[in-house]
Short mmCIF file of C-alpha atoms in Angstrom, two decimals:
data_model
loop_
_atom_site.label_atom_id
_atom_site.label_comp_id
_atom_site.label_asym_id
_atom_site.label_seq_id
_atom_site.Cartn_x
_atom_site.Cartn_y
_atom_site.Cartn_z
CA MET A 1 45.01 147.93 5.14
CA LEU A 2 46.05 146.30 8.42
CA ARG A 3 43.93 146.56 11.52
CA CYS A 4 46.55 144.76 13.60
CA ALA A 5 49.73 142.97 12.54
CA PRO A 6 49.54 139.17 12.90
CA VAL A 7 51.60 137.57 15.65
CA PHE A 8 52.67 133.97 15.01
CA PHE A 9 55.11 133.48 17.91
CA SER A 10 56.60 135.51 20.72
CA ARG A 11 59.32 137.91 19.59
CA LEU A 12 60.48 141.38 20.51
CA SER A 13 60.98 142.81 17.03
CA PRO A 14 58.89 142.79 13.83
CA ALA A 15 59.46 140.05 11.24
CA VAL A 16 57.92 139.06 7.93
CA ALA A 17 55.24 136.35 8.18
CA ASP A 18 56.92 133.79 5.90
CA ALA A 19 53.78 131.64 5.59
CA LEU A 20 52.00 134.51 3.83
CA LYS A 21 54.76 135.42 1.36
CA VAL A 22 53.19 133.18 -1.28
CA TYR A 23 50.23 135.57 -1.57
CA GLY A 24 52.45 138.57 -2.22
CA SER A 25 50.64 141.77 -3.10
CA ASP A 26 47.29 139.95 -3.27
CA ILE A 27 46.80 140.36 0.49
CA GLY A 28 44.47 143.28 0.97
CA ARG A 29 43.48 143.13 4.61
CA VAL A 30 44.50 141.47 7.86
CA GLU A 31 42.28 141.18 10.92
CA ILE A 32 43.29 139.64 14.23
CA SER A 33 41.46 138.32 17.28
CA LYS A 34 42.85 136.97 20.54
CA GLU A 35 43.61 133.51 19.16
CA LEU A 36 42.53 133.52 15.51
CA ASN A 37 43.90 135.55 12.61
CA VAL A 38 41.80 136.06 9.51
CA VAL A 39 43.57 137.15 6.35
CA ILE A 40 41.50 138.58 3.53
CA ARG A 41 42.97 138.24 0.07
CA ILE A 42 41.46 140.80 -2.27
CA LYS A 43 41.89 140.78 -6.02
CA GLU A 44 39.57 141.48 -8.94
CA SER A 45 39.72 137.91 -10.23
CA THR A 46 39.69 136.05 -6.92
CA ASN A 47 38.89 136.44 -3.26
CA ALA A 48 39.68 134.09 -0.40
CA VAL A 49 39.43 134.13 3.36
CA MET A 50 42.42 132.49 5.04
CA THR A 51 42.47 131.48 8.71
CA LEU A 52 45.25 130.76 11.18
CA GLY A 53 45.45 130.01 14.87
CA LYS A 54 43.09 128.33 17.31
CA GLY A 55 39.90 128.89 15.34
CA GLY A 56 41.42 127.38 12.21
CA SER A 57 43.49 124.83 14.19
CA ALA A 58 46.48 125.72 12.04
CA GLN A 59 49.81 127.51 12.26
CA THR A 60 49.91 127.99 8.49
CA PRO A 61 47.16 129.67 6.44
CA ARG A 62 44.19 127.56 5.39
CA LYS A 63 41.38 128.58 3.12
CA PHE A 64 38.21 129.08 5.14
CA GLY A 65 35.60 126.64 3.85
CA GLY A 66 32.61 128.14 5.58
CA GLY A 67 30.70 129.35 2.54
CA VAL A 68 32.29 132.67 1.56
CA ASP A 69 33.30 131.39 -1.88
CA GLY A 70 31.63 133.53 -4.52
CA PHE A 71 31.54 136.61 -2.27
CA HIS A 72 34.01 139.40 -2.98
CA LEU A 73 34.68 140.48 0.60
CA ILE A 74 36.19 143.93 0.95
CA GLU A 75 35.92 144.22 4.75
CA VAL A 76 35.97 141.74 7.61
CA ALA A 77 35.80 142.17 11.37
CA VAL A 78 36.71 139.47 13.88
CA SER A 79 35.42 139.73 17.43
CA LYS A 80 38.26 140.26 19.88
CA ASP A 81 39.09 140.00 23.58
CA VAL A 82 37.45 136.74 24.68
CA GLU A 83 35.39 133.90 23.30
CA PRO A 84 32.78 133.22 22.02
CA ALA A 85 33.79 134.69 18.66
CA HIS A 86 31.90 135.80 15.58
CA ASN A 87 32.81 137.43 12.28
CA VAL A 88 31.24 140.14 10.15
CA GLY A 89 32.06 140.44 6.45
CA VAL A 90 31.11 143.08 3.89
CA THR A 91 30.94 142.33 0.17
CA ALA A 92 31.82 144.62 -2.72
CA GLN A 93 28.07 145.10 -3.17
CA GLY A 94 27.72 146.44 0.38
CA GLU A 95 25.95 143.38 1.77
CA VAL A 96 26.76 142.14 5.28
CA TYR A 97 27.34 138.47 6.15
CA THR A 98 27.91 137.14 9.67
CA TRP A 99 28.90 133.78 11.13
CA GLY A 100 30.09 132.26 14.40
CA ALA A 101 28.76 132.42 17.94
CA ASN A 102 25.54 134.35 18.50
CA PRO A 103 25.35 135.63 22.10
CA PHE A 104 22.96 138.57 22.48
CA GLY A 105 22.04 138.21 18.80
CA VAL A 106 25.41 139.58 17.59
CA LEU A 107 24.91 137.93 14.19
CA GLY A 108 22.03 140.33 13.52
CA HIS A 109 19.48 137.80 12.29
CA GLY A 110 16.69 138.72 14.69
CA HIS A 111 17.32 135.98 17.28
CA ASP A 112 19.97 134.81 19.72
CA ASP A 113 19.79 131.10 18.88
CA GLU A 114 22.99 129.08 18.79
CA GLY A 115 23.53 126.20 16.37
CA ALA A 116 25.70 124.68 13.68
CA GLU A 117 23.87 126.71 11.03
CA ASN A 118 25.54 129.85 12.44
CA ASN A 119 28.94 128.60 11.28
CA LYS A 120 28.03 129.32 7.68
CA PRO A 121 27.97 132.96 6.55
CA LYS A 122 24.44 134.32 6.25
CA ARG A 123 23.32 137.68 4.92
CA VAL A 124 21.98 140.18 7.46
CA GLU A 125 18.61 140.96 5.91
CA ALA A 126 18.02 144.06 8.04
CA LEU A 127 20.95 145.71 6.23
CA ALA A 128 19.87 144.75 2.71
CA ASN A 129 20.18 147.71 0.31
CA LYS A 130 22.07 149.78 2.93
CA ASN A 131 25.40 149.60 1.04
CA VAL A 132 27.61 149.02 4.07
CA ARG A 133 31.24 150.13 3.69
CA CYS A 134 32.88 149.66 7.10
CA VAL A 135 32.44 147.27 10.01
CA SER A 136 33.75 146.58 13.50
CA CYS A 137 32.80 144.21 16.31
CA THR A 138 33.72 142.67 19.67
CA ASN A 139 32.47 139.39 21.07
CA THR A 140 29.28 141.05 22.40
CA TYR A 141 28.18 143.54 19.74
CA SER A 142 28.67 144.71 16.16
CA ALA A 143 28.59 148.04 14.32
CA VAL A 144 28.64 149.13 10.67
CA CYS A 145 28.52 152.36 8.72
CA THR A 146 27.01 152.80 5.28
CA SER A 147 27.95 154.70 2.13
CA ASP A 148 25.42 157.33 3.26
CA GLY A 149 27.26 157.83 6.55
CA GLU A 150 24.67 156.08 8.72
CA VAL A 151 25.66 153.92 11.70
CA TYR A 152 23.90 150.70 12.71
CA THR A 153 24.62 148.69 15.88
CA TRP A 154 23.30 145.51 17.48
CA GLY A 155 24.08 143.00 20.23
CA HIS A 156 24.68 143.52 23.96
CA ALA A 157 23.64 146.99 25.08
CA LYS A 158 25.14 147.38 28.57
CA GLY A 159 27.05 150.61 29.08
CA GLY A 160 25.35 152.36 26.18
CA LYS A 161 27.81 151.06 23.60
CA LEU A 162 25.03 150.54 21.04
CA GLY A 163 23.95 154.17 21.25
CA HIS A 164 20.46 152.98 22.26
CA ASP A 165 18.70 152.02 25.51
CA PRO A 166 21.50 150.37 27.55
CA THR A 167 19.05 147.93 29.14
CA VAL A 168 17.73 146.40 25.91
CA PRO A 169 19.95 144.11 23.78
CA LEU A 170 19.31 144.19 20.03
CA ASN A 171 19.38 141.08 17.85
CA SER A 172 18.89 143.06 14.67
CA PRO A 173 20.74 146.18 13.40
CA GLN A 174 19.23 149.54 14.37
CA PRO A 175 20.35 153.06 13.32
CA VAL A 176 22.12 155.16 15.95
CA ALA A 177 19.98 158.27 16.30
CA GLY A 178 22.70 160.19 18.14
CA VAL A 179 24.74 160.58 14.96
CA ALA A 180 21.83 161.02 12.58
CA GLY A 181 22.74 163.77 10.14
CA VAL A 182 26.46 163.24 10.72
CA PHE A 183 28.34 161.50 7.89
CA ILE A 184 30.33 158.73 9.59
CA SER A 185 33.11 157.25 7.45
CA GLU A 186 34.92 154.97 9.92
CA ILE A 187 33.92 153.14 13.09
CA SER A 188 35.75 151.17 15.76
CA CYS A 189 34.31 149.08 18.60
CA GLY A 190 35.99 148.92 21.98
CA PHE A 191 34.99 146.54 24.74
CA ASN A 192 32.31 148.90 26.08
CA HIS A 193 32.50 152.00 23.87
CA VAL A 194 32.53 153.10 20.24
CA LEU A 195 34.55 155.74 18.40
CA ALA A 196 33.43 157.01 15.01
CA LEU A 197 35.20 159.29 12.55
CA SER A 198 33.07 161.70 10.55
CA GLN A 199 33.76 162.90 7.03
CA ASP A 200 34.70 166.35 8.33
CA GLY A 201 37.36 164.86 10.62
CA SER A 202 35.53 165.08 13.94
CA VAL A 203 35.50 162.09 16.30
CA TRP A 204 32.32 160.90 18.01
CA GLY A 205 32.16 158.53 20.95
CA TRP A 206 29.55 156.77 23.04
CA GLY A 207 29.36 154.03 25.68
CA ARG A 208 31.29 153.71 28.93
CA ASN A 209 33.77 156.45 29.68
CA ASP A 210 36.22 154.67 31.98
CA TRP A 211 39.50 156.59 32.28
CA GLY A 212 38.11 159.26 29.92
#
């Protein structure tokens, strides 16, 4: 599944990314941010996170050495729009790992401290045993949905994008009460709003409503 096609140089028509041909059908997911692409290679026998662009300081794919070896990542979200950036990964076991910048506590570890230790993926303990299946984030907040259809959000709260009190940032995941009882299967974070797709096909939204 592609969330957004990678762009390696300016061009007006689509073209195959030659640097990724070597991985063939092993590429399972591509995620893109403003200046850093993250390619997730998914296969039963192996799993690797490849980076390109500013964050990886490379124009060809490099294996990310930040500590995701041994995790079978099935989902990854890269914060978009502007720096600072963070990443949220979901393993085949439904555990959530985050790494990168931590403004407003977007890493979900119960604090908003910055430091080199944040560059290594760390499990979000508040989501242990929740069996997370989908994830999305921007540079200021994160959101996930579980195999039970629950939605959890955390980070910067302005505009109501967390589905909680818009004046209180959250540095640890909290369930969104507004969709309690609704089975959410997909979620997508905008800059100041969230859209969620339910199992019955209805779309839910919350946060700022600029331009409708």
